[in-house]
Amino acid sequence: MSPAVVLVGPMGAGKTTVAELLARRWGVAVRDTDADIVAAQGREISDIFVDDGEAVFRALEREAVARALAEHDGVLSLGGGAVLDEGTRALLADHTVVFLQVGLTDAVKRVGLGTSRPLLMGNVRARVKDLLDERTPVYASVATHTVDTDGRTPDEVADEVESLLEGARS
């Protein structure tokens, strides 16, 4: 069993929305590893960060990704930091991975300035920029395909993902 596609990218790239669109179009299930963690822990990710620390969250995330890659055959969306783990990157090598790339302006518009995301405490714009600078090369390194989401609707992004995947299968 293997996901039809795995979506990666930073917060604000539209992974969850595009995953839901693709799953609906293809008639398959959608799975989000952040949602898996919340369901398993019975609390929000921000609470896990505050109560237990980022290291504990990353361990939970690593386990959730490995389980989803082994069990899920629909569309899979990973949390923004999942690819930071070397073991997760190795697991992704055998899968079709699409990096949904987003620039600073669009990312900030999408996540908002009054966000409850634990990694955005403080100056949101500066923090998003730092995360994009740090993580973009990592997302690109695991990606089979890259789709730019700036200035595009989720449907337009989903259309391009479908087109790329159809072209790869041809």
Coordinates of N, CA, C and O in Angstrom, one line a residue:
M1 N 0.8 -1.2 0.0 CA 0.0 0.0 0.0 C 0.9 1.2 0.0 O 1.9 1.3 0.7
S2 N 0.5 2.2 -0.7 CA 1.2 3.5 -0.9 C 0.3 4.6 -1.2 O -0.6 4.4 -2.0
P3 N 0.5 5.8 -0.7 CA -0.3 6.9 -1.0 C -0.2 7.2 -2.5 O 0.8 7.0 -3.1
A4 N -1.3 7.7 -3.1 CA -1.4 8.1 -4.5 C -0.4 9.3 -4.7 O 0.3 9.4 -5.7
V5 N -0.4 10.2 -3.7 CA 0.6 11.3 -3.7 C 0.7 11.8 -2.3 O -0.2 11.7 -1.4
V6 N 1.9 12.3 -2.0 CA 2.2 12.9 -0.7 C 2.5 14.4 -0.9 O 3.3 14.7 -1.8
L7 N 1.8 15.2 -0.2 CA 2.0 16.7 -0.3 C 2.8 17.2 0.8 O 2.5 16.9 2.0
V8 N 3.9 17.9 0.5 CA 4.7 18.6 1.5 C 4.8 20.1 1.2 O 4.6 20.5 0.1
G9 N 5.2 20.8 2.2 CA 5.4 22.2 2.0 C 5.2 23.0 3.3 O 4.8 22.4 4.3
P10 N 5.5 24.2 3.3 CA 5.4 25.0 4.5 C 3.9 25.3 4.9 O 3.0 25.1 4.1
M11 N 3.7 25.8 6.1 CA 2.4 26.3 6.5 C 2.0 27.4 5.5 O 2.8 28.2 5.0
G12 N 0.7 27.4 5.1 CA 0.2 28.4 4.2 C 0.4 28.0 2.7 O -0.1 28.7 1.9
A13 N 0.9 26.8 2.5 CA 1.1 26.4 1.1 C -0.2 25.8 0.5 O -0.4 25.8 -0.7
G14 N -1.1 25.4 1.4 CA -2.4 24.9 1.0 C -2.5 23.4 0.9 O -3.3 22.8 0.2
K15 N -1.6 22.7 1.6 CA -1.5 21.2 1.6 C -2.8 20.6 1.9 O -3.3 19.7 1.2
T16 N -3.4 21.0 3.0 CA -4.7 20.3 3.5 C -5.8 20.6 2.5 O -6.5 19.6 2.1
T17 N -5.9 21.8 2.0 CA -7.0 22.1 1.0 C -6.8 21.4 -0.3 O -7.8 20.8 -0.8
V18 N -5.6 21.4 -0.8 CA -5.3 20.7 -2.1 C -5.5 19.2 -1.9 O -6.0 18.5 -2.8
A19 N -5.1 18.7 -0.8 CA -5.2 17.2 -0.5 C -6.7 16.9 -0.6 O -7.1 15.9 -1.2
E20 N -7.5 17.7 0.1 CA -9.0 17.4 0.1 C -9.6 17.5 -1.3 O -10.4 16.6 -1.7
L21 N -9.1 18.4 -2.1 CA -9.6 18.6 -3.5 C -9.2 17.3 -4.3 O -10.0 16.8 -5.1
L22 N -8.0 17.0 -4.3 CA -7.5 15.8 -5.0 C -8.2 14.5 -4.6 O -8.6 13.7 -5.5
A23 N -8.4 14.3 -3.3 CA -9.0 13.1 -2.8 C -10.5 13.1 -3.4 O -10.9 12.0 -3.8
R24 N -11.1 14.2 -3.3 CA -12.5 14.2 -3.8 C -12.6 13.9 -5.3 O -13.4 13.1 -5.8
R25 N -11.7 14.5 -6.1 CA -11.6 14.3 -7.5 C -11.3 12.8 -7.9 O -11.9 12.3 -8.8
W26 N -10.5 12.2 -7.1 CA -10.0 10.8 -7.4 C -10.9 9.8 -6.7 O -10.7 8.6 -6.9
G27 N -11.8 10.2 -5.8 CA -12.6 9.3 -5.1 C -11.8 8.4 -4.1 O -12.1 7.2 -3.9
V28 N -10.8 9.0 -3.5 CA -10.0 8.3 -2.5 C -10.0 9.0 -1.2 O -10.5 10.2 -1.1
A29 N -9.5 8.4 -0.1 CA -9.4 9.0 1.2 C -8.3 10.0 1.3 O -7.3 9.9 0.6
V30 N -8.5 11.0 2.1 CA -7.4 12.0 2.4 C -7.0 11.8 3.8 O -7.8 11.4 4.7
R31 N -5.7 12.0 4.1 CA -5.2 11.8 5.4 C -4.2 12.9 5.7 O -3.4 13.3 4.8
D32 N -4.2 13.5 6.9 CA -3.3 14.6 7.2 C -2.6 14.1 8.5 O -3.3 13.8 9.5
T33 N -1.3 14.1 8.5 CA -0.5 13.6 9.7 C -0.7 14.5 10.9 O -0.7 14.0 12.0
D34 N -0.9 15.8 10.7 CA -1.1 16.6 11.8 C -2.4 16.3 12.5 O -2.5 16.2 13.7
A35 N -3.5 16.0 11.7 CA -4.8 15.6 12.2 C -4.6 14.2 12.9 O -5.3 14.0 14.0
D36 N -3.8 13.3 12.4 CA -3.6 12.0 13.0 C -3.0 12.2 14.4 O -3.4 11.6 15.4
I37 N -2.0 13.1 14.6 CA -1.4 13.4 15.9 C -2.4 14.0 16.8 O -2.5 13.5 18.0
V38 N -3.2 15.0 16.4 CA -4.2 15.6 17.3 C -5.2 14.5 17.7 O -5.5 14.5 18.9
A39 N -5.7 13.7 16.8 CA -6.6 12.6 17.2 C -6.0 11.6 18.2 O -6.7 11.3 19.2
A40 N -4.8 11.2 17.9 CA -4.1 10.2 18.8 C -3.8 10.8 20.2 O -3.9 10.1 21.2
Q41 N -3.4 12.1 20.2 CA -3.1 12.7 21.5 C -4.2 13.3 22.3 O -4.1 13.6 23.4
G42 N -5.3 13.6 21.5 CA -6.5 14.2 22.2 C -6.2 15.7 22.6 O -6.9 16.2 23.5
R43 N -5.3 16.3 21.9 CA -5.0 17.7 22.1 C -4.4 18.3 20.9 O -3.9 17.6 20.0
E44 N -4.4 19.7 20.9 CA -3.9 20.4 19.7 C -2.4 20.4 19.7 O -1.7 20.2 20.7
I45 N -1.8 20.5 18.5 CA -0.4 20.6 18.3 C 0.3 21.6 19.1 O 1.3 21.4 19.8
S46 N -0.3 22.8 19.2 CA 0.2 23.9 20.0 C 0.3 23.5 21.5 O 1.3 23.9 22.1
D47 N -0.6 22.7 22.0 CA -0.6 22.2 23.3 C 0.6 21.2 23.5 O 1.2 21.2 24.6
I48 N 0.8 20.4 22.6 CA 1.9 19.4 22.6 C 3.2 20.2 22.7 O 4.1 19.9 23.5
F49 N 3.4 21.2 21.8 CA 4.6 22.0 21.8 C 4.8 22.6 23.2 O 5.9 22.6 23.7
V50 N 3.8 23.3 23.7 CA 3.9 24.0 25.0 C 4.1 23.0 26.2 O 5.0 23.2 27.0
D51 N 3.3 22.0 26.2 CA 3.4 21.0 27.4 C 4.6 20.1 27.3 O 5.2 19.8 28.4
D52 N 4.9 19.6 26.2 CA 5.9 18.5 26.1 C 7.2 18.9 25.3 O 8.2 18.2 25.4
G53 N 7.1 20.0 24.5 CA 8.3 20.5 23.7 C 8.3 20.0 22.3 O 7.6 19.0 22.0
E54 N 9.1 20.7 21.5 CA 9.1 20.3 20.1 C 9.7 18.9 19.8 O 9.2 18.2 18.9
A55 N 10.7 18.5 20.6 CA 11.3 17.2 20.4 C 10.2 16.1 20.5 O 10.2 15.1 19.7
V56 N 9.4 16.2 21.5 CA 8.3 15.2 21.7 C 7.4 15.2 20.5 O 7.0 14.2 19.9
F57 N 7.0 16.4 20.1 CA 6.1 16.5 18.9 C 6.7 15.9 17.7 O 6.1 15.2 16.9
R58 N 8.0 16.2 17.4 CA 8.7 15.7 16.2 C 8.7 14.1 16.3 O 8.6 13.5 15.2
A59 N 8.9 13.5 17.4 CA 8.9 12.1 17.6 C 7.5 11.5 17.2 O 7.4 10.5 16.5
L60 N 6.5 12.2 17.7 CA 5.1 11.8 17.4 C 4.8 11.9 15.9 O 4.2 11.1 15.2
E61 N 5.4 13.0 15.3 CA 5.2 13.3 13.9 C 5.9 12.2 13.0 O 5.3 11.7 12.1
R62 N 7.1 11.8 13.4 CA 7.9 10.8 12.7 C 7.1 9.5 12.7 O 7.0 8.9 11.6
E63 N 6.5 9.1 13.8 CA 5.7 7.9 13.9 C 4.5 8.0 13.1 O 4.1 7.0 12.4
A64 N 3.8 9.1 13.1 CA 2.6 9.3 12.3 C 2.8 9.2 10.8 O 2.0 8.6 10.1
V65 N 3.9 9.8 10.4 CA 4.3 9.8 8.9 C 4.6 8.4 8.5 O 4.1 7.9 7.5
A66 N 5.4 7.7 9.3 CA 5.7 6.3 8.9 C 4.5 5.4 8.9 O 4.3 4.6 7.9
R67 N 3.6 5.6 9.8 CA 2.4 4.8 9.8 C 1.5 5.1 8.6 O 1.0 4.2 7.9
A68 N 1.3 6.4 8.3 CA 0.5 6.8 7.2 C 1.1 6.3 5.9 O 0.3 5.9 5.0
L69 N 2.4 6.4 5.7 CA 3.0 5.9 4.5 C 2.8 4.4 4.3 O 2.6 4.0 3.1
A70 N 2.7 3.7 5.4 CA 2.5 2.3 5.3 C 1.1 1.8 5.1 O 0.8 0.8 4.5
E71 N 0.1 2.7 5.7 CA -1.3 2.2 5.7 C -2.2 2.9 4.7 O -3.3 2.4 4.5
H72 N -1.8 4.1 4.2 CA -2.7 4.9 3.5 C -2.5 4.8 2.0 O -1.4 4.9 1.5
D73 N -3.6 4.7 1.2 CA -3.4 4.6 -0.3 C -4.1 5.8 -1.0 O -4.3 5.7 -2.2
G74 N -4.5 6.8 -0.3 CA -5.2 8.0 -0.9 C -4.2 9.1 -1.0 O -3.0 8.9 -1.3
V75 N -4.7 10.3 -0.7 CA -3.8 11.5 -0.7 C -3.4 11.8 0.7 O -4.2 11.8 1.6
L76 N -2.1 12.0 0.9 CA -1.5 12.2 2.2 C -0.9 13.6 2.2 O -0.1 14.0 1.4
S77 N -1.2 14.4 3.3 CA -0.6 15.7 3.5 C 0.2 15.6 4.8 O -0.3 15.1 5.8
L78 N 1.5 16.1 4.7 CA 2.3 16.0 5.9 C 2.4 17.4 6.5 O 2.3 18.4 5.8
G79 N 2.6 17.4 7.8 CA 2.9 18.7 8.5 C 4.1 19.4 8.0 O 5.0 18.7 7.4
G80 N 4.1 20.7 8.1 CA 5.2 21.5 7.6 C 6.6 21.1 8.0 O 7.6 21.2 7.2
G81 N 6.8 20.6 9.2 CA 8.1 20.3 9.6 C 8.5 18.8 9.5 O 9.6 18.4 9.9
A82 N 7.6 18.0 9.0 CA 7.8 16.5 8.9 C 9.1 16.2 8.2 O 9.8 15.2 8.6
V83 N 9.4 16.9 7.1 CA 10.5 16.5 6.3 C 11.9 16.9 6.9 O 12.9 16.6 6.4
L84 N 11.8 17.5 8.1 CA 13.1 17.9 8.7 C 13.8 16.6 9.3 O 15.0 16.6 9.5
D85 N 13.0 15.6 9.5 CA 13.5 14.3 10.1 C 14.2 13.5 9.0 O 13.5 13.2 8.0
E86 N 15.4 13.1 9.2 CA 16.2 12.4 8.2 C 15.5 11.0 7.9 O 15.4 10.6 6.7
G87 N 15.0 10.4 8.9 CA 14.3 9.1 8.7 C 13.0 9.3 7.8 O 12.7 8.4 6.9
T88 N 12.3 10.3 8.0 CA 11.1 10.6 7.2 C 11.5 10.9 5.8 O 10.9 10.4 4.9
R89 N 12.6 11.7 5.6 CA 13.0 11.9 4.2 C 13.4 10.6 3.5 O 13.1 10.4 2.3
A90 N 14.0 9.7 4.2 CA 14.4 8.4 3.6 C 13.1 7.6 3.2 O 13.1 7.0 2.2
L91 N 12.1 7.6 4.1 CA 10.9 6.9 3.8 C 10.2 7.5 2.6 O 9.5 6.8 1.8
L92 N 10.3 8.8 2.4 CA 9.6 9.5 1.2 C 10.3 9.1 -0.1 O 9.6 9.3 -1.2
A93 N 11.5 8.6 -0.1 CA 12.2 8.3 -1.3 C 11.4 7.4 -2.3 O 11.6 7.4 -3.5
D94 N 10.6 6.5 -1.7 CA 9.9 5.6 -2.5 C 8.5 6.0 -2.9 O 7.7 5.2 -3.4
H95 N 8.2 7.3 -2.7 CA 6.8 7.8 -2.9 C 6.8 9.0 -3.9 O 7.8 9.6 -4.1
T96 N 5.6 9.2 -4.5 CA 5.5 10.4 -5.3 C 5.2 11.5 -4.4 O 4.1 11.5 -3.7
V97 N 6.1 12.5 -4.3 CA 6.0 13.6 -3.4 C 5.9 14.9 -4.2 O 6.7 15.2 -5.1
V98 N 4.8 15.7 -3.9 CA 4.7 17.0 -4.5 C 4.9 18.1 -3.5 O 4.3 18.1 -2.4
F99 N 5.9 19.0 -3.8 CA 6.2 20.1 -2.9 C 5.3 21.3 -3.3 O 5.5 21.8 -4.5
L100 N 4.4 21.7 -2.5 CA 3.6 22.9 -2.7 C 4.4 24.1 -2.2 O 4.5 24.3 -1.0
Q101 N 5.0 24.8 -3.1 CA 5.9 26.0 -2.8 C 5.0 27.2 -2.7 O 4.1 27.5 -3.5
V102 N 5.4 28.0 -1.6 CA 4.7 29.3 -1.4 C 5.7 30.3 -1.0 O 6.7 30.0 -0.3
G103 N 5.5 31.6 -1.5 CA 6.4 32.7 -1.2 C 6.0 33.3 0.1 O 4.9 33.1 0.6
L104 N 6.8 34.2 0.6 CA 6.6 34.9 1.9 C 5.2 35.6 1.9 O 4.5 35.5 2.9
T105 N 5.0 36.4 0.9 CA 3.8 37.3 0.9 C 2.5 36.4 1.0 O 1.6 36.6 1.8
D106 N 2.4 35.4 0.1 CA 1.2 34.5 0.2 C 1.1 33.7 1.4 O 0.1 33.5 2.0
A107 N 2.3 33.2 1.9 CA 2.3 32.4 3.2 C 1.7 33.2 4.3 O 0.9 32.8 5.1
V108 N 2.2 34.5 4.5 CA 1.7 35.3 5.6 C 0.3 35.6 5.4 O -0.5 35.6 6.4
K109 N -0.2 35.9 4.2 CA -1.6 36.2 4.0 C -2.5 35.0 4.4 O -3.5 35.1 5.0
R110 N -2.0 33.8 4.1 CA -2.8 32.6 4.3 C -2.8 32.1 5.8 O -3.8 31.6 6.3
V111 N -1.6 32.3 6.5 CA -1.6 31.9 7.9 C -2.1 33.0 8.8 O -2.5 32.7 10.0
G112 N -2.0 34.2 8.4 CA -2.5 35.3 9.2 C -1.5 35.7 10.2 O -0.5 35.0 10.5
L113 N -1.7 36.9 10.8 CA -0.8 37.4 11.8 C -1.2 37.1 13.2 O -0.4 37.1 14.1
G114 N -2.4 36.7 13.4 CA -2.9 36.3 14.7 C -3.0 34.8 14.8 O -4.1 34.3 15.2
T115 N -2.0 34.1 14.5 CA -2.0 32.7 14.4 C -1.7 32.0 15.7 O -1.0 32.5 16.6
S116 N -2.2 30.8 15.8 CA -2.0 30.0 17.0 C -0.9 28.9 16.7 O -0.7 28.0 17.5
R117 N -0.2 29.1 15.6 CA 0.8 28.1 15.3 C 2.0 28.2 16.2 O 2.6 29.3 16.3
P118 N 2.5 27.2 16.8 CA 3.5 27.3 17.8 C 4.9 27.8 17.3 O 5.6 28.5 18.0
L119 N 5.2 27.6 16.1 CA 6.5 28.0 15.5 C 6.4 29.5 15.1 O 7.4 30.0 14.6
L120 N 5.3 30.1 15.2 CA 5.2 31.5 14.7 C 5.0 32.5 15.9 O 4.6 33.7 15.6
M121 N 5.4 32.2 17.0 CA 5.3 33.1 18.2 C 6.3 34.2 17.9 O 7.4 34.0 17.5
G122 N 5.8 35.5 18.2 CA 6.7 36.6 18.0 C 6.3 37.3 16.7 O 5.2 37.4 16.3
N123 N 7.3 37.8 16.0 CA 7.2 38.4 14.7 C 6.8 37.4 13.6 O 7.7 36.7 13.1
V124 N 5.5 37.3 13.3 CA 5.1 36.3 12.4 C 5.8 36.4 11.0 O 6.3 35.3 10.5
R125 N 5.8 37.5 10.4 CA 6.4 37.7 9.1 C 7.9 37.2 9.1 O 8.3 36.5 8.2
A126 N 8.6 37.7 10.1 CA 10.1 37.3 10.1 C 10.2 35.8 10.4 O 11.1 35.2 9.8
R127 N 9.4 35.3 11.2 CA 9.4 33.8 11.5 C 9.1 33.0 10.3 O 9.7 32.0 10.0
V128 N 8.1 33.4 9.5 CA 7.7 32.7 8.3 C 8.9 32.7 7.3 O 9.2 31.7 6.7
K129 N 9.5 33.9 7.2 CA 10.6 34.0 6.3 C 11.7 33.1 6.7 O 12.3 32.4 5.8
D130 N 12.1 33.1 8.0 CA 13.1 32.2 8.5 C 12.8 30.7 8.1 O 13.7 29.9 7.7
L131 N 11.5 30.3 8.4 CA 11.1 28.9 8.1 C 11.2 28.6 6.6 O 11.7 27.5 6.2
L132 N 10.8 29.5 5.8 CA 10.9 29.3 4.3 C 12.3 29.2 3.9 O 12.7 28.3 3.1
D133 N 13.2 30.1 4.4 CA 14.6 30.0 4.0 C 15.2 28.7 4.4 O 16.0 28.1 3.7
E134 N 14.9 28.3 5.6 CA 15.5 27.1 6.2 C 15.0 25.8 5.5 O 15.7 24.9 5.2
R135 N 13.6 25.7 5.3 CA 13.0 24.5 4.9 C 12.9 24.3 3.4 O 12.7 23.1 2.9
T136 N 12.8 25.3 2.6 CA 12.6 25.2 1.2 C 13.5 24.2 0.5 O 13.1 23.3 -0.3
P137 N 14.8 24.3 0.8 CA 15.7 23.3 0.2 C 15.4 21.9 0.6 O 15.6 20.9 -0.2
V138 N 14.9 21.7 1.8 CA 14.6 20.3 2.3 C 13.4 19.8 1.6 O 13.3 18.6 1.1
Y139 N 12.4 20.7 1.4 CA 11.2 20.2 0.7 C 11.5 19.8 -0.7 O 11.1 18.8 -1.3
A140 N 12.4 20.7 -1.4 CA 12.8 20.4 -2.8 C 13.5 19.1 -2.9 O 13.4 18.4 -3.9
S141 N 14.3 18.8 -1.8 CA 15.1 17.6 -1.9 C 14.3 16.3 -1.9 O 14.8 15.3 -2.4
V142 N 13.1 16.3 -1.3 CA 12.3 15.1 -1.3 C 11.2 15.1 -2.4 O 10.6 14.1 -2.5
A143 N 11.1 16.1 -3.1 CA 10.0 16.3 -4.1 C 10.3 15.6 -5.4 O 11.4 15.7 -6.0
T144 N 9.3 14.9 -5.9 CA 9.2 14.4 -7.2 C 8.9 15.5 -8.2 O 9.4 15.6 -9.3
H145 N 8.0 16.4 -7.7 CA 7.5 17.6 -8.5 C 7.3 18.7 -7.5 O 7.1 18.6 -6.3
T146 N 7.4 20.0 -8.1 CA 7.2 21.2 -7.3 C 6.1 22.0 -8.0 O 6.2 22.1 -9.2
V147 N 5.2 22.5 -7.2 CA 4.1 23.3 -7.8 C 4.1 24.6 -7.0 O 4.0 24.6 -5.8
D148 N 4.2 25.7 -7.7 CA 4.1 27.0 -7.1 C 2.7 27.4 -6.9 O 1.8 27.3 -7.7
T149 N 2.4 27.8 -5.6 CA 1.0 28.1 -5.2 C 0.7 29.6 -5.2 O -0.5 30.0 -5.0
D150 N 1.7 30.4 -5.3 CA 1.5 31.9 -5.2 C 0.5 32.4 -6.2 O 0.6 32.1 -7.4
G151 N -0.5 33.2 -5.7 CA -1.4 33.8 -6.6 C -2.4 32.9 -7.3 O -3.0 33.3 -8.3
R152 N -2.5 31.7 -6.8 CA -3.3 30.7 -7.5 C -4.4 30.1 -6.5 O -4.2 30.1 -5.3
T153 N -5.5 29.7 -7.1 CA -6.5 29.1 -6.3 C -6.2 27.7 -6.0 O -5.4 27.1 -6.7
P154 N -6.8 27.1 -4.9 CA -6.5 25.7 -4.7 C -6.9 24.8 -5.9 O -6.2 23.8 -6.2
D155 N -8.0 25.1 -6.6 CA -8.3 24.3 -7.8 C -7.2 24.4 -8.9 O -6.9 23.4 -9.5
E156 N -6.7 25.5 -9.1 CA -5.6 25.7 -10.0 C -4.4 24.9 -9.6 O -3.7 24.2 -10.5
V157 N -4.1 24.9 -8.4 CA -2.9 24.1 -7.9 C -3.2 22.6 -8.0 O -2.4 21.8 -8.5
A158 N -4.4 22.2 -7.7 CA -4.8 20.8 -7.8 C -4.8 20.3 -9.3 O -4.3 19.2 -9.6
D159 N -5.2 21.2 -10.2 CA -5.1 20.9 -11.6 C -3.7 20.6 -12.1 O -3.4 19.7 -12.8
E160 N -2.8 21.5 -11.6 CA -1.4 21.3 -12.0 C -0.8 20.0 -11.4 O -0.1 19.3 -12.0
V161 N -1.2 19.7 -10.1 CA -0.7 18.4 -9.5 C -1.2 17.2 -10.4 O -0.4 16.3 -10.7
E162 N -2.5 17.3 -10.7 CA -3.1 16.2 -11.6 C -2.3 16.1 -12.9 O -2.0 15.0 -13.3
S163 N -2.1 17.2 -13.5 CA -1.4 17.2 -14.8 C 0.0 16.6 -14.7 O 0.4 15.8 -15.5
L164 N 0.7 17.0 -13.6 CA 2.1 16.5 -13.5 C 2.1 15.0 -13.2 O 2.9 14.2 -13.7
L165 N 1.1 14.5 -12.4 CA 1.0 13.1 -12.1 C 0.6 12.3 -13.3 O 1.1 11.2 -13.5
E166 N -0.3 12.8 -14.1 CA -0.7 12.1 -15.3 C 0.4 12.0 -16.3 O 0.6 11.0 -16.9
G167 N 1.2 13.1 -16.4 CA 2.4 13.1 -17.3 C 3.4 12.1 -16.9 O 4.1 11.5 -17.7
A168 N 3.6 12.0 -15.6 CA 4.6 11.0 -15.0 C 4.1 9.6 -15.3 O 5.0 8.7 -15.4
R169 N 2.8 9.3 -15.3 CA 2.3 8.0 -15.6 C 2.4 7.6 -17.0 O 2.3 6.4 -17.4
S170 N 2.4 8.6 -17.9 CA 2.3 8.3 -19.3 C 3.6 7.8 -19.9 O 4.7 8.0 -19.4

